[in-house]
mmCIF file with all atom_site columns, C-alpha atoms in Angstrom:
data_model
loop_
_atom_site.group_PDB
_atom_site.id
_atom_site.type_symbol
_atom_site.label_atom_id
_atom_site.label_alt_id
_atom_site.label_comp_id
_atom_site.label_asym_id
_atom_site.label_entity_id
_atom_site.label_seq_id
_atom_site.pdbx_PDB_ins_code
_atom_site.Cartn_x
_atom_site.Cartn_y
_atom_site.Cartn_z
_atom_site.occupancy
_atom_site.B_iso_or_equiv
_atom_site.pdbx_formal_charge
_atom_site.auth_seq_id
_atom_site.auth_comp_id
_atom_site.auth_asym_id
_atom_site.auth_atom_id
_atom_site.pdbx_PDB_model_num
ATOM 1   C CA . GLN A 1 1   ? 94.341  -145.477 -83.939 1.00 92.00 ? 1   GLN A CA 1
ATOM 2   C CA . LEU A 1 2   ? 97.716  -144.044 -83.014 1.00 95.00 ? 2   LEU A CA 1
ATOM 3   C CA . GLN A 1 3   ? 98.839  -144.687 -79.453 1.00 97.00 ? 3   GLN A CA 1
ATOM 4   C CA . LEU A 1 4   ? 101.929 -143.643 -77.531 1.00 98.00 ? 4   LEU A CA 1
ATOM 5   C CA . GLN A 1 5   ? 103.182 -145.410 -74.411 1.00 98.00 ? 5   GLN A CA 1
ATOM 6   C CA . GLU A 1 6   ? 105.930 -144.211 -72.104 1.00 98.00 ? 6   GLU A CA 1
ATOM 7   C CA . SER A 1 7   ? 108.115 -146.697 -70.234 1.00 97.00 ? 7   SER A CA 1
ATOM 8   C CA . GLY A 1 8   ? 111.047 -146.499 -67.874 1.00 96.00 ? 8   GLY A CA 1
ATOM 9   C CA . PRO A 1 9   ? 112.063 -146.440 -64.207 1.00 96.00 ? 9   PRO A CA 1
ATOM 10  C CA . GLY A 1 10  ? 109.785 -144.660 -61.776 1.00 95.00 ? 10  GLY A CA 1
ATOM 11  C CA . LEU A 1 11  ? 112.634 -143.758 -59.436 1.00 97.00 ? 11  LEU A CA 1
ATOM 12  C CA . VAL A 1 12  ? 116.006 -142.241 -60.270 1.00 98.00 ? 12  VAL A CA 1
ATOM 13  C CA . LYS A 1 13  ? 118.772 -141.234 -57.867 1.00 98.00 ? 13  LYS A CA 1
ATOM 14  C CA . PRO A 1 14  ? 120.066 -137.665 -57.765 1.00 97.00 ? 14  PRO A CA 1
ATOM 15  C CA . SER A 1 15  ? 122.966 -136.971 -60.173 1.00 97.00 ? 15  SER A CA 1
ATOM 16  C CA . GLU A 1 16  ? 122.074 -140.022 -62.288 1.00 98.00 ? 16  GLU A CA 1
ATOM 17  C CA . THR A 1 17  ? 120.444 -140.182 -65.727 1.00 98.00 ? 17  THR A CA 1
ATOM 18  C CA . LEU A 1 18  ? 116.705 -140.412 -66.285 1.00 98.00 ? 18  LEU A CA 1
ATOM 19  C CA . SER A 1 19  ? 115.925 -142.629 -69.302 1.00 98.00 ? 19  SER A CA 1
ATOM 20  C CA . LEU A 1 20  ? 112.488 -143.071 -70.836 1.00 98.00 ? 20  LEU A CA 1
ATOM 21  C CA . THR A 1 21  ? 111.193 -144.624 -74.042 1.00 98.00 ? 21  THR A CA 1
ATOM 22  C CA . CYS A 1 22  ? 108.027 -143.836 -75.959 1.00 98.00 ? 22  CYS A CA 1
ATOM 23  C CA . THR A 1 23  ? 106.690 -146.659 -78.112 1.00 98.00 ? 23  THR A CA 1
ATOM 24  C CA . VAL A 1 24  ? 104.438 -145.674 -80.999 1.00 97.00 ? 24  VAL A CA 1
ATOM 25  C CA . SER A 1 25  ? 101.734 -148.118 -82.108 1.00 97.00 ? 25  SER A CA 1
ATOM 26  C CA . GLY A 1 26  ? 99.014  -147.900 -84.733 1.00 96.00 ? 26  GLY A CA 1
ATOM 27  C CA . GLY A 1 27  ? 101.191 -145.852 -87.074 1.00 95.00 ? 27  GLY A CA 1
ATOM 28  C CA . SER A 1 28  ? 104.730 -145.288 -88.265 1.00 96.00 ? 28  SER A CA 1
ATOM 29  C CA . ILE A 1 29  ? 107.175 -142.949 -86.630 1.00 96.00 ? 29  ILE A CA 1
ATOM 30  C CA . ILE A 1 30  ? 108.494 -142.237 -90.130 1.00 96.00 ? 30  ILE A CA 1
ATOM 31  C CA . SER A 1 31  ? 106.431 -139.329 -91.342 1.00 94.00 ? 31  SER A CA 1
ATOM 32  C CA . SER A 1 32  ? 107.230 -136.014 -92.919 1.00 93.00 ? 32  SER A CA 1
ATOM 33  C CA . SER A 1 33  ? 104.224 -134.437 -91.207 1.00 95.00 ? 33  SER A CA 1
ATOM 34  C CA . PHE A 1 34  ? 105.086 -135.086 -87.597 1.00 96.00 ? 34  PHE A CA 1
ATOM 35  C CA . TYR A 1 35  ? 107.757 -134.660 -84.962 1.00 95.00 ? 35  TYR A CA 1
ATOM 36  C CA . TRP A 1 36  ? 107.853 -136.621 -81.720 1.00 97.00 ? 36  TRP A CA 1
ATOM 37  C CA . GLY A 1 37  ? 108.196 -134.829 -78.418 1.00 97.00 ? 37  GLY A CA 1
ATOM 38  C CA . TRP A 1 38  ? 108.655 -135.023 -74.670 1.00 98.00 ? 38  TRP A CA 1
ATOM 39  C CA . ILE A 1 39  ? 106.810 -132.797 -72.201 1.00 98.00 ? 39  ILE A CA 1
ATOM 40  C CA . ARG A 1 40  ? 106.875 -132.900 -68.418 1.00 98.00 ? 40  ARG A CA 1
ATOM 41  C CA . GLN A 1 41  ? 104.712 -131.673 -65.552 1.00 98.00 ? 41  GLN A CA 1
ATOM 42  C CA . PRO A 1 42  ? 106.086 -131.305 -62.002 1.00 98.00 ? 42  PRO A CA 1
ATOM 43  C CA . PRO A 1 43  ? 103.602 -132.065 -59.218 1.00 97.00 ? 43  PRO A CA 1
ATOM 44  C CA . GLY A 1 44  ? 100.959 -129.358 -59.012 1.00 95.00 ? 44  GLY A CA 1
ATOM 45  C CA . LYS A 1 45  ? 102.550 -127.302 -61.773 1.00 97.00 ? 45  LYS A CA 1
ATOM 46  C CA . GLY A 1 46  ? 102.116 -126.595 -65.464 1.00 97.00 ? 46  GLY A CA 1
ATOM 47  C CA . LEU A 1 47  ? 103.429 -128.197 -68.624 1.00 97.00 ? 47  LEU A CA 1
ATOM 48  C CA . GLU A 1 48  ? 107.027 -127.792 -69.808 1.00 97.00 ? 48  GLU A CA 1
ATOM 49  C CA . TRP A 1 49  ? 108.316 -128.816 -73.232 1.00 97.00 ? 49  TRP A CA 1
ATOM 50  C CA . ILE A 1 50  ? 111.570 -130.785 -73.086 1.00 97.00 ? 50  ILE A CA 1
ATOM 51  C CA . GLY A 1 51  ? 112.369 -131.406 -76.721 1.00 96.00 ? 51  GLY A CA 1
ATOM 52  C CA . SER A 1 52  ? 111.336 -132.924 -80.039 1.00 96.00 ? 52  SER A CA 1
ATOM 53  C CA . ILE A 1 53  ? 112.834 -135.186 -82.688 1.00 96.00 ? 53  ILE A CA 1
ATOM 54  C CA . TYR A 1 54  ? 112.144 -135.843 -86.345 1.00 96.00 ? 54  TYR A CA 1
ATOM 55  C CA . TYR A 1 55  ? 112.332 -139.370 -87.758 1.00 96.00 ? 55  TYR A CA 1
ATOM 56  C CA . ASP A 1 56  ? 115.655 -138.491 -89.430 1.00 95.00 ? 56  ASP A CA 1
ATOM 57  C CA . GLY A 1 57  ? 117.179 -137.692 -86.038 1.00 95.00 ? 57  GLY A CA 1
ATOM 58  C CA . SER A 1 58  ? 116.941 -133.889 -86.184 1.00 95.00 ? 58  SER A CA 1
ATOM 59  C CA . THR A 1 59  ? 116.381 -132.549 -82.674 1.00 95.00 ? 59  THR A CA 1
ATOM 60  C CA . PHE A 1 60  ? 115.116 -129.402 -80.984 1.00 93.00 ? 60  PHE A CA 1
ATOM 61  C CA . TYR A 1 61  ? 115.546 -128.843 -77.251 1.00 95.00 ? 61  TYR A CA 1
ATOM 62  C CA . ASN A 1 62  ? 114.215 -126.472 -74.625 1.00 95.00 ? 62  ASN A CA 1
ATOM 63  C CA . PRO A 1 63  ? 117.070 -123.989 -74.140 1.00 93.00 ? 63  PRO A CA 1
ATOM 64  C CA . SER A 1 64  ? 116.779 -124.294 -70.360 1.00 94.00 ? 64  SER A CA 1
ATOM 65  C CA . LEU A 1 65  ? 117.363 -128.069 -70.490 1.00 96.00 ? 65  LEU A CA 1
ATOM 66  C CA . LYS A 1 66  ? 119.521 -128.379 -73.578 1.00 96.00 ? 66  LYS A CA 1
ATOM 67  C CA . SER A 1 67  ? 122.792 -129.021 -71.731 1.00 97.00 ? 67  SER A CA 1
ATOM 68  C CA . ARG A 1 68  ? 121.349 -132.117 -69.998 1.00 98.00 ? 68  ARG A CA 1
ATOM 69  C CA . VAL A 1 69  ? 118.986 -133.596 -72.607 1.00 98.00 ? 69  VAL A CA 1
ATOM 70  C CA . THR A 1 70  ? 119.414 -136.062 -75.434 1.00 98.00 ? 70  THR A CA 1
ATOM 71  C CA . ILE A 1 71  ? 116.488 -137.357 -77.485 1.00 98.00 ? 71  ILE A CA 1
ATOM 72  C CA . SER A 1 72  ? 117.014 -140.193 -79.955 1.00 98.00 ? 72  SER A CA 1
ATOM 73  C CA . VAL A 1 73  ? 114.855 -142.209 -82.342 1.00 97.00 ? 73  VAL A CA 1
ATOM 74  C CA . ASP A 1 74  ? 114.906 -145.861 -83.428 1.00 97.00 ? 74  ASP A CA 1
ATOM 75  C CA . THR A 1 75  ? 112.757 -146.209 -86.526 1.00 96.00 ? 75  THR A CA 1
ATOM 76  C CA . SER A 1 76  ? 113.248 -150.002 -86.631 1.00 96.00 ? 76  SER A CA 1
ATOM 77  C CA . LYS A 1 77  ? 111.550 -150.279 -83.231 1.00 96.00 ? 77  LYS A CA 1
ATOM 78  C CA . ASN A 1 78  ? 109.116 -147.432 -83.865 1.00 97.00 ? 78  ASN A CA 1
ATOM 79  C CA . HIS A 1 79  ? 110.112 -145.670 -80.680 1.00 97.00 ? 79  HIS A CA 1
ATOM 80  C CA . PHE A 1 80  ? 111.971 -142.632 -79.444 1.00 98.00 ? 80  PHE A CA 1
ATOM 81  C CA . SER A 1 81  ? 113.803 -142.042 -76.187 1.00 98.00 ? 81  SER A CA 1
ATOM 82  C CA . LEU A 1 82  ? 114.691 -139.365 -73.649 1.00 98.00 ? 82  LEU A CA 1
ATOM 83  C CA . ASN A 1 83  ? 117.861 -139.139 -71.591 1.00 98.00 ? 83  ASN A CA 1
ATOM 84  C CA . LEU A 1 84  ? 118.080 -136.426 -68.930 1.00 98.00 ? 84  LEU A CA 1
ATOM 85  C CA . ARG A 1 85  ? 121.432 -136.278 -67.184 1.00 98.00 ? 85  ARG A CA 1
ATOM 86  C CA . SER A 1 86  ? 122.462 -135.094 -63.707 1.00 98.00 ? 86  SER A CA 1
ATOM 87  C CA . VAL A 1 87  ? 118.936 -135.107 -62.326 1.00 98.00 ? 87  VAL A CA 1
ATOM 88  C CA . THR A 1 88  ? 117.861 -133.385 -59.119 1.00 98.00 ? 88  THR A CA 1
ATOM 89  C CA . ALA A 1 89  ? 114.642 -133.338 -57.149 1.00 97.00 ? 89  ALA A CA 1
ATOM 90  C CA . ALA A 1 90  ? 113.457 -130.531 -59.450 1.00 97.00 ? 90  ALA A CA 1
ATOM 91  C CA . ASP A 1 91  ? 113.228 -133.089 -62.266 1.00 98.00 ? 91  ASP A CA 1
ATOM 92  C CA . THR A 1 92  ? 110.546 -135.047 -60.418 1.00 98.00 ? 92  THR A CA 1
ATOM 93  C CA . ALA A 1 93  ? 107.531 -134.921 -62.707 1.00 98.00 ? 93  ALA A CA 1
ATOM 94  C CA . VAL A 1 94  ? 105.063 -136.763 -64.882 1.00 98.00 ? 94  VAL A CA 1
ATOM 95  C CA . TYR A 1 95  ? 106.739 -137.219 -68.252 1.00 98.00 ? 95  TYR A CA 1
ATOM 96  C CA . TYR A 1 96  ? 104.580 -137.330 -71.382 1.00 98.00 ? 96  TYR A CA 1
ATOM 97  C CA . CYS A 1 97  ? 105.479 -138.217 -74.928 1.00 98.00 ? 97  CYS A CA 1
ATOM 98  C CA . ALA A 1 98  ? 103.428 -136.785 -77.754 1.00 98.00 ? 98  ALA A CA 1
ATOM 99  C CA . ARG A 1 99  ? 103.123 -136.509 -81.506 1.00 97.00 ? 99  ARG A CA 1
ATOM 100 C CA . VAL A 1 100 ? 103.800 -133.015 -82.811 1.00 96.00 ? 100 VAL A CA 1
ATOM 101 C CA . MET A 1 101 ? 102.103 -131.683 -85.921 1.00 93.00 ? 101 MET A CA 1
ATOM 102 C CA . ALA A 1 102 ? 104.884 -130.051 -87.896 1.00 88.00 ? 102 ALA A CA 1
ATOM 103 C CA . ALA A 1 103 ? 102.528 -127.691 -89.706 1.00 87.00 ? 103 ALA A CA 1
ATOM 104 C CA . VAL A 1 104 ? 101.323 -125.979 -86.524 1.00 87.00 ? 104 VAL A CA 1
ATOM 105 C CA . VAL A 1 105 ? 104.134 -126.954 -84.094 1.00 90.00 ? 105 VAL A CA 1
ATOM 106 C CA . GLY A 1 106 ? 101.688 -128.344 -81.586 1.00 93.00 ? 106 GLY A CA 1
ATOM 107 C CA . MET A 1 107 ? 100.763 -131.718 -80.100 1.00 95.00 ? 107 MET A CA 1
ATOM 108 C CA . ASP A 1 108 ? 97.811  -133.772 -81.294 1.00 94.00 ? 108 ASP A CA 1
ATOM 109 C CA . VAL A 1 109 ? 98.248  -137.196 -79.664 1.00 96.00 ? 109 VAL A CA 1
ATOM 110 C CA . TRP A 1 110 ? 99.579  -137.709 -76.135 1.00 97.00 ? 110 TRP A CA 1
ATOM 111 C CA . GLY A 1 111 ? 100.780 -140.689 -74.167 1.00 98.00 ? 111 GLY A CA 1
ATOM 112 C CA . GLN A 1 112 ? 99.227  -141.409 -70.785 1.00 97.00 ? 112 GLN A CA 1
ATOM 113 C CA . GLY A 1 113 ? 102.335 -140.199 -68.957 1.00 98.00 ? 113 GLY A CA 1
ATOM 114 C CA . THR A 1 114 ? 104.747 -141.820 -66.540 1.00 98.00 ? 114 THR A CA 1
ATOM 115 C CA . THR A 1 115 ? 105.714 -140.554 -63.103 1.00 98.00 ? 115 THR A CA 1
ATOM 116 C CA . VAL A 1 116 ? 109.400 -140.238 -62.343 1.00 98.00 ? 116 VAL A CA 1
ATOM 117 C CA . ALA A 1 117 ? 110.626 -139.374 -58.872 1.00 98.00 ? 117 ALA A CA 1
ATOM 118 C CA . VAL A 1 118 ? 114.188 -138.294 -58.176 1.00 98.00 ? 118 VAL A CA 1
ATOM 119 C CA . ALA A 1 119 ? 115.204 -139.416 -54.712 1.00 96.00 ? 119 ALA A CA 1
ATOM 120 C CA . SER A 1 120 ? 117.941 -141.314 -52.975 1.00 94.00 ? 120 SER A CA 1
ATOM 121 C CA . ASN B 2 1   ? 111.751 -114.930 -73.720 1.00 81.00 ? 1   ASN B CA 1
ATOM 122 C CA . PHE B 2 2   ? 108.282 -115.298 -75.131 1.00 89.00 ? 2   PHE B CA 1
ATOM 123 C CA . MET B 2 3   ? 105.648 -116.117 -72.504 1.00 92.00 ? 3   MET B CA 1
ATOM 124 C CA . LEU B 2 4   ? 101.936 -116.895 -72.555 1.00 95.00 ? 4   LEU B CA 1
ATOM 125 C CA . THR B 2 5   ? 99.823  -115.707 -69.626 1.00 96.00 ? 5   THR B CA 1
ATOM 126 C CA . GLN B 2 6   ? 96.394  -117.096 -68.743 1.00 98.00 ? 6   GLN B CA 1
ATOM 127 C CA . PRO B 2 7   ? 93.958  -116.307 -65.925 1.00 98.00 ? 7   PRO B CA 1
ATOM 128 C CA . HIS B 2 8   ? 94.479  -118.622 -62.991 1.00 97.00 ? 8   HIS B CA 1
ATOM 129 C CA . SER B 2 9   ? 90.870  -119.729 -62.848 1.00 97.00 ? 9   SER B CA 1
ATOM 130 C CA . VAL B 2 10  ? 87.389  -119.148 -64.250 1.00 97.00 ? 10  VAL B CA 1
ATOM 131 C CA . SER B 2 11  ? 84.077  -120.517 -63.113 1.00 96.00 ? 11  SER B CA 1
ATOM 132 C CA . GLU B 2 12  ? 80.587  -120.593 -64.532 1.00 96.00 ? 12  GLU B CA 1
ATOM 133 C CA . SER B 2 13  ? 77.330  -122.496 -64.312 1.00 96.00 ? 13  SER B CA 1
ATOM 134 C CA . PRO B 2 14  ? 76.342  -125.399 -66.556 1.00 97.00 ? 14  PRO B CA 1
ATOM 135 C CA . GLY B 2 15  ? 74.962  -124.279 -69.886 1.00 97.00 ? 15  GLY B CA 1
ATOM 136 C CA . LYS B 2 16  ? 76.779  -120.954 -69.787 1.00 97.00 ? 16  LYS B CA 1
ATOM 137 C CA . THR B 2 17  ? 79.824  -119.773 -71.786 1.00 97.00 ? 17  THR B CA 1
ATOM 138 C CA . VAL B 2 18  ? 83.379  -119.194 -70.588 1.00 97.00 ? 18  VAL B CA 1
ATOM 139 C CA . THR B 2 19  ? 86.224  -117.491 -72.382 1.00 97.00 ? 19  THR B CA 1
ATOM 140 C CA . ILE B 2 20  ? 89.862  -118.230 -71.491 1.00 98.00 ? 20  ILE B CA 1
ATOM 141 C CA . SER B 2 21  ? 92.459  -115.730 -72.652 1.00 97.00 ? 21  SER B CA 1
ATOM 142 C CA . CYS B 2 22  ? 96.097  -116.400 -73.528 1.00 97.00 ? 22  CYS B CA 1
ATOM 143 C CA . ALA B 2 23  ? 98.186  -113.240 -73.738 1.00 96.00 ? 23  ALA B CA 1
ATOM 144 C CA . GLY B 2 24  ? 101.502 -113.155 -75.554 1.00 93.00 ? 24  GLY B CA 1
ATOM 145 C CA . SER B 2 25  ? 104.315 -111.276 -73.826 1.00 90.00 ? 25  SER B CA 1
ATOM 146 C CA . SER B 2 26  ? 105.969 -109.866 -76.916 1.00 80.00 ? 26  SER B CA 1
ATOM 147 C CA . GLY B 2 27  ? 106.074 -109.979 -80.659 1.00 79.00 ? 27  GLY B CA 1
ATOM 148 C CA . SER B 2 28  ? 102.991 -111.091 -82.529 1.00 81.00 ? 28  SER B CA 1
ATOM 149 C CA . ILE B 2 29  ? 100.966 -114.045 -81.316 1.00 84.00 ? 29  ILE B CA 1
ATOM 150 C CA . ALA B 2 30  ? 99.727  -114.359 -84.884 1.00 84.00 ? 30  ALA B CA 1
ATOM 151 C CA . SER B 2 31  ? 103.242 -115.254 -86.049 1.00 87.00 ? 31  SER B CA 1
ATOM 152 C CA . ASN B 2 32  ? 102.831 -118.863 -84.957 1.00 91.00 ? 32  ASN B CA 1
ATOM 153 C CA . TYR B 2 33  ? 99.883  -121.148 -84.398 1.00 95.00 ? 33  TYR B CA 1
ATOM 154 C CA . VAL B 2 34  ? 98.193  -121.545 -81.014 1.00 96.00 ? 34  VAL B CA 1
ATOM 155 C CA . GLN B 2 35  ? 96.942  -124.825 -79.597 1.00 97.00 ? 35  GLN B CA 1
ATOM 156 C CA . TRP B 2 36  ? 94.729  -125.495 -76.586 1.00 98.00 ? 36  TRP B CA 1
ATOM 157 C CA . TYR B 2 37  ? 94.927  -128.560 -74.366 1.00 98.00 ? 37  TYR B CA 1
ATOM 158 C CA . GLN B 2 38  ? 92.451  -129.863 -71.812 1.00 98.00 ? 38  GLN B CA 1
ATOM 159 C CA . GLN B 2 39  ? 93.733  -131.759 -68.796 1.00 98.00 ? 39  GLN B CA 1
ATOM 160 C CA . ARG B 2 40  ? 91.218  -133.409 -66.520 1.00 97.00 ? 40  ARG B CA 1
ATOM 161 C CA . PRO B 2 41  ? 92.369  -134.277 -62.975 1.00 93.00 ? 41  PRO B CA 1
ATOM 162 C CA . GLY B 2 42  ? 94.750  -137.219 -62.947 1.00 93.00 ? 42  GLY B CA 1
ATOM 163 C CA . SER B 2 43  ? 94.791  -137.542 -66.739 1.00 97.00 ? 43  SER B CA 1
ATOM 164 C CA . ALA B 2 44  ? 97.079  -136.695 -69.610 1.00 97.00 ? 44  ALA B CA 1
ATOM 165 C CA . PRO B 2 45  ? 96.381  -133.590 -71.667 1.00 97.00 ? 45  PRO B CA 1
ATOM 166 C CA . THR B 2 46  ? 94.230  -133.874 -74.774 1.00 97.00 ? 46  THR B CA 1
ATOM 167 C CA . THR B 2 47  ? 94.097  -131.450 -77.674 1.00 97.00 ? 47  THR B CA 1
ATOM 168 C CA . VAL B 2 48  ? 90.891  -129.471 -78.101 1.00 97.00 ? 48  VAL B CA 1
ATOM 169 C CA . ILE B 2 49  ? 92.105  -126.813 -80.571 1.00 97.00 ? 49  ILE B CA 1
ATOM 170 C CA . TYR B 2 50  ? 95.074  -126.748 -82.946 1.00 96.00 ? 50  TYR B CA 1
ATOM 171 C CA . GLY B 2 51  ? 96.157  -124.286 -85.598 1.00 95.00 ? 51  GLY B CA 1
ATOM 172 C CA . ASN B 2 52  ? 94.394  -121.402 -83.782 1.00 96.00 ? 52  ASN B CA 1
ATOM 173 C CA . TYR B 2 53  ? 90.826  -122.632 -84.396 1.00 95.00 ? 53  TYR B CA 1
ATOM 174 C CA . GLU B 2 54  ? 90.798  -126.202 -85.763 1.00 96.00 ? 54  GLU B CA 1
ATOM 175 C CA . ARG B 2 55  ? 89.087  -128.938 -83.747 1.00 96.00 ? 55  ARG B CA 1
ATOM 176 C CA . PRO B 2 56  ? 90.404  -132.517 -83.760 1.00 94.00 ? 56  PRO B CA 1
ATOM 177 C CA . SER B 2 57  ? 87.821  -135.122 -84.633 1.00 93.00 ? 57  SER B CA 1
ATOM 178 C CA . GLY B 2 58  ? 85.707  -135.970 -81.620 1.00 94.00 ? 58  GLY B CA 1
ATOM 179 C CA . VAL B 2 59  ? 85.959  -132.540 -80.010 1.00 97.00 ? 59  VAL B CA 1
ATOM 180 C CA . PRO B 2 60  ? 82.498  -130.964 -79.849 1.00 97.00 ? 60  PRO B CA 1
ATOM 181 C CA . ASP B 2 61  ? 81.831  -127.669 -81.590 1.00 96.00 ? 61  ASP B CA 1
ATOM 182 C CA . ARG B 2 62  ? 81.145  -126.154 -78.171 1.00 97.00 ? 62  ARG B CA 1
ATOM 183 C CA . PHE B 2 63  ? 84.906  -125.520 -78.181 1.00 98.00 ? 63  PHE B CA 1
ATOM 184 C CA . SER B 2 64  ? 86.205  -122.731 -80.399 1.00 98.00 ? 64  SER B CA 1
ATOM 185 C CA . GLY B 2 65  ? 89.493  -120.868 -80.708 1.00 97.00 ? 65  GLY B CA 1
ATOM 186 C CA . SER B 2 66  ? 90.462  -117.475 -82.039 1.00 96.00 ? 66  SER B CA 1
ATOM 187 C CA . ILE B 2 67  ? 93.327  -115.019 -82.328 1.00 95.00 ? 67  ILE B CA 1
ATOM 188 C CA . ASP B 2 68  ? 93.153  -111.261 -81.683 1.00 93.00 ? 68  ASP B CA 1
ATOM 189 C CA . SER B 2 69  ? 96.192  -109.527 -83.114 1.00 89.00 ? 69  SER B CA 1
ATOM 190 C CA . SER B 2 70  ? 95.166  -106.150 -81.667 1.00 90.00 ? 70  SER B CA 1
ATOM 191 C CA . SER B 2 71  ? 95.525  -107.463 -78.110 1.00 90.00 ? 71  SER B CA 1
ATOM 192 C CA . ASN B 2 72  ? 98.209  -110.001 -78.991 1.00 92.00 ? 72  ASN B CA 1
ATOM 193 C CA . SER B 2 73  ? 96.163  -112.760 -77.460 1.00 95.00 ? 73  SER B CA 1
ATOM 194 C CA . ALA B 2 74  ? 94.368  -115.999 -78.210 1.00 96.00 ? 74  ALA B CA 1
ATOM 195 C CA . SER B 2 75  ? 91.089  -117.176 -76.727 1.00 97.00 ? 75  SER B CA 1
ATOM 196 C CA . LEU B 2 76  ? 89.337  -120.451 -76.080 1.00 98.00 ? 76  LEU B CA 1
ATOM 197 C CA . VAL B 2 77  ? 85.579  -120.272 -75.808 1.00 98.00 ? 77  VAL B CA 1
ATOM 198 C CA . ILE B 2 78  ? 83.579  -123.101 -74.285 1.00 98.00 ? 78  ILE B CA 1
ATOM 199 C CA . SER B 2 79  ? 79.843  -122.721 -74.780 1.00 97.00 ? 79  SER B CA 1
ATOM 200 C CA . GLY B 2 80  ? 77.038  -124.794 -73.277 1.00 97.00 ? 80  GLY B CA 1
ATOM 201 C CA . LEU B 2 81  ? 79.261  -125.714 -70.329 1.00 97.00 ? 81  LEU B CA 1
ATOM 202 C CA . LYS B 2 82  ? 79.028  -129.251 -69.029 1.00 97.00 ? 82  LYS B CA 1
ATOM 203 C CA . THR B 2 83  ? 80.373  -130.707 -65.809 1.00 96.00 ? 83  THR B CA 1
ATOM 204 C CA . GLU B 2 84  ? 82.748  -132.826 -67.909 1.00 96.00 ? 84  GLU B CA 1
ATOM 205 C CA . ASP B 2 85  ? 84.436  -129.606 -69.082 1.00 97.00 ? 85  ASP B CA 1
ATOM 206 C CA . GLU B 2 86  ? 85.817  -129.056 -65.592 1.00 97.00 ? 86  GLU B CA 1
ATOM 207 C CA . ALA B 2 87  ? 89.575  -129.260 -66.133 1.00 98.00 ? 87  ALA B CA 1
ATOM 208 C CA . ASP B 2 88  ? 92.799  -127.313 -66.533 1.00 98.00 ? 88  ASP B CA 1
ATOM 209 C CA . TYR B 2 89  ? 93.309  -125.699 -69.930 1.00 98.00 ? 89  TYR B CA 1
ATOM 210 C CA . TYR B 2 90  ? 96.671  -124.723 -71.412 1.00 98.00 ? 90  TYR B CA 1
ATOM 211 C CA . CYS B 2 91  ? 97.444  -122.676 -74.486 1.00 98.00 ? 91  CYS B CA 1
ATOM 212 C CA . GLN B 2 92  ? 100.660 -123.381 -76.380 1.00 97.00 ? 92  GLN B CA 1
ATOM 213 C CA . SER B 2 93  ? 102.599 -121.738 -79.172 1.00 95.00 ? 93  SER B CA 1
ATOM 214 C CA . TYR B 2 94  ? 106.083 -121.606 -80.624 1.00 92.00 ? 94  TYR B CA 1
ATOM 215 C CA . ASP B 2 95  ? 108.889 -119.100 -80.100 1.00 89.00 ? 95  ASP B CA 1
ATOM 216 C CA . SER B 2 96  ? 110.676 -118.918 -83.438 1.00 87.00 ? 96  SER B CA 1
ATOM 217 C CA . SER B 2 97  ? 113.571 -116.924 -81.974 1.00 86.00 ? 97  SER B CA 1
ATOM 218 C CA . ASN B 2 98  ? 114.891 -119.893 -80.015 1.00 85.00 ? 98  ASN B CA 1
ATOM 219 C CA . HIS B 2 99  ? 112.900 -122.838 -81.404 1.00 86.00 ? 99  HIS B CA 1
ATOM 220 C CA . ASN B 2 100 ? 111.109 -123.217 -78.091 1.00 90.00 ? 100 ASN B CA 1
ATOM 221 C CA . TYR B 2 101 ? 107.598 -124.564 -77.565 1.00 93.00 ? 101 TYR B CA 1
ATOM 222 C CA . VAL B 2 102 ? 105.882 -122.330 -74.998 1.00 94.00 ? 102 VAL B CA 1
ATOM 223 C CA . PHE B 2 103 ? 102.973 -123.328 -72.782 1.00 97.00 ? 103 PHE B CA 1
ATOM 224 C CA . GLY B 2 104 ? 100.640 -120.916 -71.098 1.00 97.00 ? 104 GLY B CA 1
ATOM 225 C CA . THR B 2 105 ? 100.376 -120.731 -67.329 1.00 97.00 ? 105 THR B CA 1
ATOM 226 C CA . GLY B 2 106 ? 97.157  -122.753 -67.300 1.00 98.00 ? 106 GLY B CA 1
ATOM 227 C CA . THR B 2 107 ? 93.563  -121.978 -66.324 1.00 98.00 ? 107 THR B CA 1
ATOM 228 C CA . LYS B 2 108 ? 91.390  -124.033 -64.036 1.00 98.00 ? 108 LYS B CA 1
ATOM 229 C CA . VAL B 2 109 ? 87.786  -124.140 -65.235 1.00 98.00 ? 109 VAL B CA 1
ATOM 230 C CA . THR B 2 110 ? 85.210  -124.890 -62.570 1.00 97.00 ? 110 THR B CA 1
ATOM 231 C CA . VAL B 2 111 ? 81.640  -125.713 -63.516 1.00 96.00 ? 111 VAL B CA 1
ATOM 232 C CA . LEU B 2 112 ? 79.524  -124.614 -60.558 1.00 89.00 ? 112 LEU B CA 1
#
């Protein structure tokens, strides 16, 4: 059974870089049928897509975050990562990683999420 | 930019049926697939419908999805409501014009 697990610091200082990793277990990240994505949810608010990556490194980003986001993949470690630069309090959220079905451009398997607070 | 609008909340009694709408702001909602996600309090989202009307394995057939091109909207129907269905539900689609995944505003379902 495929599982995704987010990991990374729970607290980041303003203006610094938020870095998270999503480790995929129970299946390979190398697949022509799936992308791998990051989604976030600020406290009490809805879901926001951050970006997605294909196993070959092709990326797609939310236009509103594109200037600050980099998503990368390491197929040898079966994980993918998120870097969000120049964070502010508005980036405080629960961050989820998920598998994206390429055929329908939607998520089918989600990680449990990790809370990241931006504060000094 | 393409947006998806949902009712803020719906409520109904156990055993009854609720319908959650997801209205597209422009273009044709039928141009890309719609997914629906359930998020129980304090938990990660799970997928209940993908590809407009497909159910992942393990999702009961009480959940069904549809698209109505005439109203440019999608719908999630939950029949035979159970207390465990109490959650937030989000629709999601894709904006081909800017390669953006778009989530709906979310609907809180309360089972009275």
